mmCIF file of C-alpha atoms in Angstrom:
data_model
loop_
_atom_site.group_PDB
_atom_site.id
_atom_site.type_symbol
_atom_site.label_atom_id
_atom_site.label_comp_id
_atom_site.label_asym_id
_atom_site.label_seq_id
_atom_site.Cartn_x
_atom_site.Cartn_y
_atom_site.Cartn_z
ATOM 1 C CA MET A 167 31.269 -36.326 -48.765
ATOM 2 C CA MET A 168 28.176 -34.904 -49.826
ATOM 3 C CA LYS A 169 27.711 -33.647 -53.534
ATOM 4 C CA ASN A 170 26.455 -30.290 -54.201
ATOM 5 C CA SER A 171 23.077 -31.060 -56.341
ATOM 6 C CA GLU A 172 23.648 -28.028 -58.316
ATOM 7 C CA ASN A 173 25.323 -28.361 -61.721
ATOM 8 C CA PRO A 174 28.359 -26.377 -62.573
ATOM 9 C CA THR A 175 26.555 -23.515 -64.950
ATOM 10 C CA GLN A 176 23.991 -22.924 -62.260
ATOM 11 C CA ILE A 177 26.794 -22.746 -59.508
ATOM 12 C CA ALA A 178 28.606 -20.122 -61.866
ATOM 13 C CA GLU A 179 25.390 -18.219 -62.753
ATOM 14 C CA ALA A 180 24.578 -17.591 -59.049
ATOM 15 C CA ALA A 181 28.326 -16.107 -58.662
ATOM 16 C CA ALA A 182 27.980 -13.917 -61.828
ATOM 17 C CA PHE A 183 26.819 -10.337 -61.832
ATOM 18 C CA ARG A 184 24.440 -8.390 -63.627
ATOM 19 C CA SER A 185 25.332 -5.224 -65.616
ATOM 20 C CA SER A 186 23.919 -2.454 -63.250
ATOM 21 C CA VAL A 187 25.939 -4.102 -60.511
ATOM 22 C CA VAL A 188 29.122 -4.462 -62.520
ATOM 23 C CA ALA A 189 28.361 -0.860 -63.894
ATOM 24 C CA GLN A 190 27.797 0.398 -60.615
ATOM 25 C CA MET A 191 30.827 -1.201 -58.886
ATOM 26 C CA ALA A 192 33.256 0.235 -61.859
ATOM 27 C CA GLY A 193 31.790 3.867 -61.378
ATOM 28 C CA MET A 194 30.110 4.072 -64.409
ATOM 29 C CA PRO A 195 26.806 4.206 -66.568
ATOM 30 C CA VAL A 196 24.957 1.301 -67.633
ATOM 31 C CA ALA A 197 25.023 2.470 -71.246
ATOM 32 C CA THR A 198 28.674 3.122 -71.436
ATOM 33 C CA LEU A 199 29.362 -0.527 -70.281
ATOM 34 C CA ARG A 200 27.047 -1.817 -73.086
ATOM 35 C CA ILE A 201 28.750 0.423 -75.595
ATOM 36 C CA TRP A 202 32.119 -1.045 -74.745
ATOM 37 C CA GLU A 203 30.643 -4.349 -74.845
ATOM 38 C CA GLN A 204 28.538 -4.139 -78.176
ATOM 39 C CA ARG A 205 30.736 -2.039 -80.421
ATOM 40 C CA TYR A 206 34.392 -2.817 -78.812
ATOM 41 C CA ARG A 207 34.076 -6.330 -77.461
ATOM 42 C CA ALA A 208 35.819 -4.939 -74.399
ATOM 43 C CA VAL A 209 34.148 -7.808 -72.081
ATOM 44 C CA GLN A 210 32.303 -10.528 -73.631
ATOM 45 C CA PRO A 211 29.668 -11.729 -70.306
ATOM 46 C CA ARG A 212 27.749 -14.817 -70.687
ATOM 47 C CA THR A 213 23.711 -14.699 -71.476
ATOM 48 C CA SER A 214 21.992 -16.521 -69.113
ATOM 49 C CA HIS A 215 18.812 -18.540 -69.974
ATOM 50 C CA GLY A 216 16.664 -15.634 -69.047
ATOM 51 C CA GLY A 217 18.293 -13.049 -71.369
ATOM 52 C CA HIS A 218 20.129 -11.170 -69.151
ATOM 53 C CA ARG A 219 23.885 -10.471 -69.595
ATOM 54 C CA LEU A 220 26.206 -12.221 -66.392
ATOM 55 C CA TYR A 221 29.473 -10.797 -65.748
ATOM 56 C CA SER A 222 32.087 -13.067 -63.956
ATOM 57 C CA ALA A 223 34.380 -11.781 -61.239
ATOM 58 C CA LEU A 224 37.141 -12.180 -63.761
ATOM 59 C CA ASP A 225 35.034 -9.987 -66.131
ATOM 60 C CA LEU A 226 34.242 -7.374 -63.190
ATOM 61 C CA GLN A 227 38.077 -7.188 -62.490
ATOM 62 C CA ARG A 228 38.329 -6.085 -66.300
ATOM 63 C CA VAL A 229 35.631 -3.877 -66.486
ATOM 64 C CA MET A 230 37.141 -2.161 -63.733
ATOM 65 C CA LEU A 231 40.450 -2.040 -64.940
ATOM 66 C CA LEU A 232 39.279 -0.416 -68.273
ATOM 67 C CA ARG A 233 37.319 2.063 -66.381
ATOM 68 C CA SER A 234 40.618 2.773 -64.309
ATOM 69 C CA LEU A 235 42.698 3.391 -67.761
ATOM 70 C CA THR A 236 40.104 5.724 -69.522
ATOM 71 C CA SER A 237 39.647 7.726 -66.325
ATOM 72 C CA LEU A 238 43.709 8.016 -66.737
ATOM 73 C CA GLY A 239 43.007 9.287 -70.645
ATOM 74 C CA HIS A 240 43.379 6.231 -72.670
ATOM 75 C CA ALA A 241 40.796 5.744 -75.315
ATOM 76 C CA ILE A 242 38.565 2.600 -75.014
ATOM 77 C CA SER A 243 38.967 2.354 -78.698
ATOM 78 C CA ALA A 244 42.454 1.972 -78.220
ATOM 79 C CA ILE A 245 42.589 -0.272 -75.333
ATOM 80 C CA ALA A 246 39.650 -2.486 -75.649
ATOM 81 C CA ALA A 247 41.482 -5.126 -77.814
ATOM 82 C CA LEU A 248 44.191 -5.631 -75.219
ATOM 83 C CA SER A 249 44.954 -8.679 -72.507
ATOM 84 C CA ASP A 250 44.544 -8.587 -69.087
ATOM 85 C CA THR A 251 48.137 -8.722 -68.759
ATOM 86 C CA GLN A 252 48.371 -6.018 -71.340
ATOM 87 C CA LEU A 253 46.167 -3.698 -69.447
ATOM 88 C CA ARG A 254 47.796 -3.783 -65.960
ATOM 89 C CA GLU A 255 51.015 -3.251 -67.808
ATOM 90 C CA LEU A 256 49.659 -0.121 -69.089
ATOM 91 C CA ALA A 257 48.085 0.931 -65.837
ATOM 92 C CA ALA A 258 51.440 0.847 -64.222
ATOM 93 C CA GLN A 259 52.945 3.212 -66.553
ATOM 94 C CA GLY A 260 50.185 6.149 -65.437
ATOM 95 C CA ARG A 261 48.677 9.037 -67.198
ATOM 96 C CA VAL A 262 48.776 9.403 -70.706
ATOM 97 C CA THR A 263 50.536 12.538 -71.531
ATOM 98 C CA VAL A 264 49.331 14.703 -74.444
ATOM 99 C CA SER A 265 51.501 13.844 -77.047
ATOM 100 C CA ASP A 266 50.541 10.231 -76.524
ATOM 101 C CA LYS A 267 46.815 10.723 -77.031
ATOM 102 C CA LYS A 268 47.518 12.970 -80.305
ATOM 103 C CA ILE A 269 47.930 9.663 -82.115
ATOM 104 C CA LEU A 270 45.509 7.261 -80.584
ATOM 105 C CA ARG A 271 42.468 7.446 -82.526
ATOM 106 C CA PRO A 272 42.700 8.105 -86.427
ATOM 107 C CA LEU A 273 39.919 10.137 -87.981
ATOM 108 C CA ARG A 274 37.578 8.936 -90.763
ATOM 109 C CA LEU A 275 37.997 12.057 -93.498
ATOM 110 C CA ALA A 276 36.003 12.589 -96.997
ATOM 111 C CA VAL A 277 37.805 14.248 -99.680
ATOM 112 C CA ILE A 278 35.614 16.223 -101.710
ATOM 113 C CA GLY A 279 37.684 16.369 -105.249
ATOM 114 C CA ALA A 280 39.425 13.885 -107.036
ATOM 115 C CA GLY A 281 42.128 16.590 -107.033
ATOM 116 C CA ILE A 282 42.894 17.100 -103.902
ATOM 117 C CA ALA A 283 42.604 13.072 -103.678
ATOM 118 C CA LEU A 284 45.276 12.560 -106.027
ATOM 119 C CA ARG A 285 47.492 14.942 -103.694
ATOM 120 C CA LEU A 286 47.097 12.967 -100.632
ATOM 121 C CA GLN A 287 48.601 9.747 -102.375
ATOM 122 C CA ARG A 288 51.809 11.566 -102.931
ATOM 123 C CA PRO A 289 54.590 10.308 -101.144
ATOM 124 C CA ALA A 290 55.190 13.452 -98.869
ATOM 125 C CA LEU A 291 51.263 12.915 -97.814
ATOM 126 C CA ALA A 292 50.367 9.208 -97.972
ATOM 127 C CA THR A 293 52.412 8.128 -95.249
ATOM 128 C CA ARG A 294 51.034 10.783 -92.734
ATOM 129 C CA ALA A 295 47.241 10.233 -94.353
ATOM 130 C CA ARG A 296 47.511 6.991 -92.948
ATOM 131 C CA GLN A 297 48.885 7.870 -89.681
ATOM 132 C CA TYR A 298 46.039 10.163 -89.133
ATOM 133 C CA PHE A 299 43.228 8.913 -90.947
ATOM 134 C CA SER A 300 42.075 5.389 -90.579
ATOM 135 C CA GLN A 301 39.453 5.799 -93.698
ATOM 136 C CA ILE A 302 39.602 8.338 -96.994
ATOM 137 C CA ASP A 303 36.602 8.524 -98.714
ATOM 138 C CA VAL A 304 36.288 10.256 -101.818
ATOM 139 C CA TYR A 305 33.761 12.451 -103.808
ATOM 140 C CA ASP A 306 33.522 14.166 -107.319
ATOM 141 C CA ASP A 307 31.938 16.871 -105.604
ATOM 142 C CA ILE A 308 29.666 18.148 -102.303
ATOM 143 C CA SER A 309 26.239 17.136 -103.778
ATOM 144 C CA VAL A 310 27.289 13.597 -104.333
ATOM 145 C CA TRP A 311 28.699 13.636 -100.973
ATOM 146 C CA HIS A 312 25.118 14.777 -99.737
ATOM 147 C CA THR A 313 23.485 11.682 -101.035
ATOM 148 C CA LYS A 314 25.871 8.973 -99.751
ATOM 149 C CA GLU A 315 25.761 7.743 -96.344
ATOM 150 C CA HIS A 316 28.872 8.502 -94.716
ATOM 151 C CA SER A 317 30.651 8.360 -90.841
ATOM 152 C CA ALA A 318 33.124 11.127 -91.728
ATOM 153 C CA GLU A 319 34.472 13.217 -89.015
ATOM 154 C CA LEU A 320 36.471 15.689 -91.125
ATOM 155 C CA VAL A 321 35.305 16.763 -94.801
ATOM 156 C CA LEU A 322 38.164 18.197 -96.769
ATOM 157 C CA LEU A 323 37.459 20.527 -100.022
ATOM 158 C CA GLN A 324 39.519 22.509 -102.040
ATOM 159 C CA MET A 325 38.462 25.626 -104.149
ATOM 160 C CA ASN A 326 40.394 28.305 -106.034
ATOM 161 C CA THR A 327 38.142 30.875 -105.247
ATOM 162 C CA LEU A 328 36.901 30.779 -101.335
ATOM 163 C CA HIS A 329 33.015 31.994 -100.950
ATOM 164 C CA PRO A 330 30.853 30.986 -98.013
ATOM 165 C CA ASP A 331 28.074 30.491 -100.035
ATOM 166 C CA LEU A 332 29.628 27.671 -102.146
ATOM 167 C CA LEU A 333 30.477 25.600 -98.685
ATOM 168 C CA PRO A 334 27.817 23.260 -97.591
ATOM 169 C CA ASP A 335 25.574 24.752 -95.154
ATOM 170 C CA ASN A 336 25.801 21.500 -92.774
ATOM 171 C CA THR A 337 28.098 18.333 -92.742
ATOM 172 C CA GLY A 338 26.304 16.921 -89.586
ATOM 173 C CA GLN A 339 28.923 16.177 -86.682
ATOM 174 C CA ALA A 340 31.679 16.327 -89.229
ATOM 175 C CA ARG A 341 34.665 19.210 -89.053
ATOM 176 C CA THR A 342 34.635 21.053 -92.649
ATOM 177 C CA ALA A 343 38.108 22.442 -93.930
ATOM 178 C CA VAL A 344 38.958 24.147 -96.791
ATOM 179 C CA MET A 345 41.694 24.640 -98.956
ATOM 180 C CA TYR A 346 41.859 27.895 -101.086
ATOM 181 C CA ARG A 347 43.842 29.988 -103.427
ATOM 182 C CA PHE A 348 42.278 33.250 -103.315
ATOM 183 C CA ALA A 349 39.805 34.547 -100.638
ATOM 184 C CA GLY A 350 38.710 38.139 -99.002
ATOM 185 C CA SER A 351 39.635 39.076 -95.007
ATOM 186 C CA ALA A 352 35.643 38.812 -94.972
ATOM 187 C CA THR A 353 35.181 35.854 -96.385
ATOM 188 C CA LEU A 354 37.726 33.999 -93.938
ATOM 189 C CA GLN A 355 36.719 35.909 -91.377
ATOM 190 C CA THR A 356 33.107 34.764 -91.658
ATOM 191 C CA LEU A 357 34.326 31.026 -92.087
ATOM 192 C CA HIS A 358 36.231 31.595 -88.823
ATOM 193 C CA GLU A 359 32.868 32.363 -87.204
ATOM 194 C CA ARG A 360 31.596 29.342 -88.588
ATOM 195 C CA ASP A 361 34.671 27.290 -86.970
ATOM 196 C CA ILE A 362 35.545 26.383 -90.538
ATOM 197 C CA ARG A 363 39.126 25.797 -90.910
ATOM 198 C CA THR A 364 40.976 27.299 -93.635
ATOM 199 C CA LEU A 365 44.729 26.727 -95.398
ATOM 200 C CA ARG A 366 45.664 28.991 -98.222
ATOM 201 C CA ASP A 367 47.200 26.538 -100.646
ATOM 202 C CA SER A 368 50.862 27.272 -101.711
ATOM 203 C CA GLY A 369 51.376 24.114 -103.267
ATOM 204 C CA ASP A 370 53.508 22.766 -100.614
ATOM 205 C CA ASP A 371 52.653 19.050 -99.658
ATOM 206 C CA GLN A 372 54.958 19.336 -96.389
ATOM 207 C CA ALA A 373 52.817 22.611 -95.337
ATOM 208 C CA LEU A 374 49.600 20.847 -96.357
ATOM 209 C CA GLY A 375 50.661 17.651 -94.271
ATOM 210 C CA ASP A 376 51.584 19.917 -91.062
ATOM 211 C CA TRP A 377 47.994 21.172 -91.303
ATOM 212 C CA LEU A 378 46.067 18.103 -91.814
ATOM 213 C CA ALA A 379 48.155 16.700 -88.552
ATOM 214 C CA THR A 380 47.132 19.982 -86.865
ATOM 215 C CA LEU A 381 43.621 19.569 -87.583
ATOM 216 C CA ALA A 382 43.688 15.523 -86.501
ATOM 217 C CA GLU A 383 45.471 16.170 -83.344
ATOM 218 C CA GLN A 384 42.906 19.331 -82.436
ATOM 219 C CA MET A 385 40.345 16.969 -82.938
ATOM 220 C CA ASN A 386 41.577 13.991 -81.259
ATOM 221 C CA ALA A 387 41.591 16.759 -78.209
ATOM 222 C CA GLU A 388 38.323 18.117 -78.296
ATOM 223 C CA PRO A 389 36.484 14.963 -76.097
ATOM 224 C CA VAL A 390 38.237 15.796 -73.382
ATOM 225 C CA ASN A 391 36.205 19.065 -72.449
ATOM 226 C CA GLU A 392 33.228 17.152 -73.378
ATOM 227 C CA PRO A 393 30.299 15.581 -71.487
ATOM 228 C CA ALA A 394 31.491 12.605 -69.382
ATOM 229 C CA LEU A 395 29.585 9.935 -71.656
ATOM 230 C CA VAL A 396 31.000 10.905 -74.714
ATOM 231 C CA ALA A 397 34.548 10.673 -73.214
ATOM 232 C CA ASP A 398 33.881 7.461 -71.985
ATOM 233 C CA ALA A 399 32.355 6.004 -74.897
ATOM 234 C CA GLU A 400 34.459 7.460 -77.288
ATOM 235 C CA MET A 401 32.464 7.902 -80.530
ATOM 236 C CA SER A 402 35.480 6.557 -82.800
ATOM 237 C CA GLY A 403 33.917 3.321 -84.546
ATOM 238 C CA GLU A 404 31.025 2.575 -86.111
ATOM 239 C CA PRO A 405 27.716 3.204 -84.009
ATOM 240 C CA ALA A 406 25.362 0.283 -83.063
ATOM 241 C CA GLY A 407 22.502 0.573 -85.663
ATOM 242 C CA PRO A 408 19.149 -0.306 -84.492
ATOM 243 C CA ARG A 409 17.859 -3.666 -83.544
ATOM 244 C CA TYR A 410 14.278 -3.186 -84.813
ATOM 245 C CA THR A 411 13.290 -1.763 -88.376
ATOM 246 C CA GLU A 412 10.657 1.091 -88.204
ATOM 247 C CA GLN A 413 8.262 -1.581 -90.013
ATOM 248 C CA GLN A 414 8.475 -3.578 -87.061
ATOM 249 C CA LEU A 415 8.184 -1.097 -84.637
ATOM 250 C CA THR A 416 4.898 0.589 -86.440
ATOM 251 C CA GLU A 417 3.622 -3.462 -86.447
ATOM 252 C CA ILE A 418 4.457 -3.623 -82.587
ATOM 253 C CA ALA A 419 2.498 -0.783 -81.551
ATOM 254 C CA GLY A 420 -0.316 -1.712 -83.494
ATOM 255 C CA LEU A 421 -0.767 -4.871 -80.958
ATOM 256 C CA ASN A 422 -2.159 -2.537 -78.417
ATOM 257 C CA GLY A 423 -5.497 -4.054 -79.109
ATOM 258 C CA SER A 424 -4.923 -7.508 -78.760
ATOM 259 C CA LEU A 425 -2.659 -7.644 -75.622
ATOM 260 C CA ALA A 426 -3.781 -7.242 -72.205
ATOM 261 C CA CYS A 427 -0.505 -5.316 -71.521
ATOM 262 C CA GLU A 428 0.131 -1.965 -73.199
ATOM 263 C CA CYS A 429 3.905 -1.685 -72.701
ATOM 264 C CA PRO A 430 4.846 -3.179 -75.692
ATOM 265 C CA SER A 431 3.075 -0.522 -77.936
ATOM 266 C CA HIS A 432 4.253 2.504 -75.753
ATOM 267 C CA MET A 433 7.599 1.196 -75.702
ATOM 268 C CA ALA A 434 7.755 0.607 -79.890
ATOM 269 C CA GLU A 435 6.418 4.340 -80.028
ATOM 270 C CA LEU A 436 9.052 5.455 -77.855
ATOM 271 C CA LEU A 437 11.696 3.651 -79.580
ATOM 272 C CA MET A 438 10.893 5.281 -82.962
ATOM 273 C CA GLN A 439 11.100 8.422 -81.080
ATOM 274 C CA LEU A 440 14.349 7.607 -80.084
ATOM 275 C CA HIS A 441 15.757 6.353 -83.477
ATOM 276 C CA SER A 442 14.625 9.774 -85.112
ATOM 277 C CA PHE A 443 16.291 12.268 -82.840
ATOM 278 C CA GLU A 444 19.282 9.859 -82.720
ATOM 279 C CA GLN A 445 19.202 10.739 -86.689
ATOM 280 C CA TYR A 446 17.922 14.239 -86.178
ATOM 281 C CA SER A 447 21.028 14.947 -83.578
ATOM 282 C CA ALA A 448 23.671 13.294 -86.122
ATOM 283 C CA ASN A 449 22.729 15.667 -88.504
ATOM 284 C CA CYS A 450 22.170 18.773 -86.694
ATOM 285 C CA THR A 451 23.574 22.271 -88.070
ATOM 286 C CA ASN A 452 26.627 23.331 -85.848
ATOM 287 C CA ARG A 453 27.594 26.625 -85.727
ATOM 288 C CA HIS A 454 30.800 26.033 -83.510
ATOM 289 C CA ALA A 455 32.845 23.879 -81.940
ATOM 290 C CA GLU A 456 30.446 23.785 -78.959
ATOM 291 C CA ASP A 457 27.716 23.404 -80.894
ATOM 292 C CA ALA A 458 29.447 20.171 -82.067
ATOM 293 C CA ALA A 459 30.404 18.949 -78.792
ATOM 294 C CA MET A 460 26.842 19.393 -77.222
ATOM 295 C CA HIS A 461 25.336 17.365 -80.514
ATOM 296 C CA ARG A 462 28.156 14.702 -80.388
ATOM 297 C CA TYR A 463 27.178 14.236 -76.563
ATOM 298 C CA LEU A 464 23.193 14.341 -77.675
ATOM 299 C CA HIS A 465 23.799 11.903 -80.291
ATOM 300 C CA GLN A 466 25.724 9.552 -77.708
ATOM 301 C CA VAL A 467 22.792 9.590 -75.762
ATOM 302 C CA ALA A 468 19.918 8.957 -77.927
ATOM 303 C CA MET A 469 22.005 6.106 -79.221
ATOM 304 C CA ALA A 470 22.751 4.640 -75.592
ATOM 305 C CA SER A 471 19.242 4.875 -74.471
ATOM 306 C CA ARG A 472 17.721 3.467 -77.715
ATOM 307 C CA MET A 473 20.370 0.598 -77.118
ATOM 308 C CA LEU A 474 18.865 0.227 -73.692
ATOM 309 C CA PHE A 475 14.980 0.185 -74.629
ATOM 310 C CA GLU A 476 15.965 -2.322 -77.477
ATOM 311 C CA ASP A 477 16.976 -4.706 -74.696
ATOM 312 C CA ALA A 478 14.132 -3.902 -72.453
ATOM 313 C CA MET A 479 11.676 -4.260 -75.665
ATOM 314 C CA THR A 480 13.648 -7.756 -76.365
ATOM 315 C CA GLN A 481 12.650 -9.032 -72.708
ATOM 316 C CA LEU A 482 9.041 -7.564 -72.445
ATOM 317 C CA MET A 483 8.192 -9.230 -75.930
ATOM 318 C CA ARG A 484 9.564 -12.387 -74.621
ATOM 319 C CA HIS A 485 7.860 -12.041 -71.001
ATOM 320 C CA GLU A 486 4.304 -11.174 -73.235
ATOM 321 C CA GLY A 487 5.182 -14.336 -75.255
ATOM 322 C CA ILE A 488 5.546 -12.123 -78.889
ATOM 323 C CA GLN A 489 7.584 -13.425 -81.732
ATOM 324 C CA LEU A 490 10.772 -11.782 -82.088
ATOM 325 C CA PRO A 491 11.663 -10.596 -85.046
ATOM 326 C CA VAL A 492 14.795 -12.284 -86.515
ATOM 327 C CA ASN A 493 17.022 -9.054 -86.399
ATOM 328 C CA ALA A 494 16.333 -8.470 -83.044
ATOM 329 C CA ALA A 495 16.939 -11.900 -81.866
ATOM 330 C CA LYS A 496 20.569 -11.672 -83.540
ATOM 331 C CA GLY A 497 21.341 -8.399 -81.904
ATOM 332 C CA GLU A 498 21.661 -10.035 -78.397
#
């Protein structure tokens, strides 16, 4: 009997699929596939000796199943860790109902002020807070919040007298909600036009809990009307940070005179621009809900583009024989 001269690894690699092929067969952008893989660990393909991600036939089936489920309304963040059997059982149940969507993705909450933070620890509120918020960070005042790195999706403030000038001008992508005791109708109208949610505080914990639940449910429903990439990629969870630092990119850009190929220099400059725009779009002022949705979309596109360019930069540097920074090599 004739034996195959190829070893099992070579045979497996020959039968494997590249990410572009998998994305095309699943009907999704390559950028979204990368985010599913790197942020949610939804699928874990092998990496070839040449640095390419290789998906097996089973990996391909899993990606297509996940894609089918997200099309039915399931959040990738909620199903990425499920087994293939669980995914098939979920697919058999059909489309997600509106009530199912409301509890899929707990939000990240920033609370401004120790008083309201203590109130959220009361028994009547603590259980509901845990249900709707995966993370609750407390800050003494808004100025402290602005000086910290955060990933809040909702910022909650409490004010005795409500006045627009006392509110933050920019909370980035985070929605602002304010509890107040006294406010004029003109002030409330101004805040409504700025898409800032308000609640007159009567001291009723049940009413406060209902209001927060409504906010969380509305924010969970918002991505349905956003551009497709945001709906697919789901901005819950922590974004994948840059693989190359600003200093490393500056050094690579400075190699222009010592290399026959100028592509590493040009790509380093592009990556610096992409990272700058990624940060800018994350903190751009939102005038209303449509603005917030668009800026989330722009931020997502910038992040996905940056990740793809980082992959390309890594492959290019290997091709040119340029030593990779340690953090860039680990990021693969």
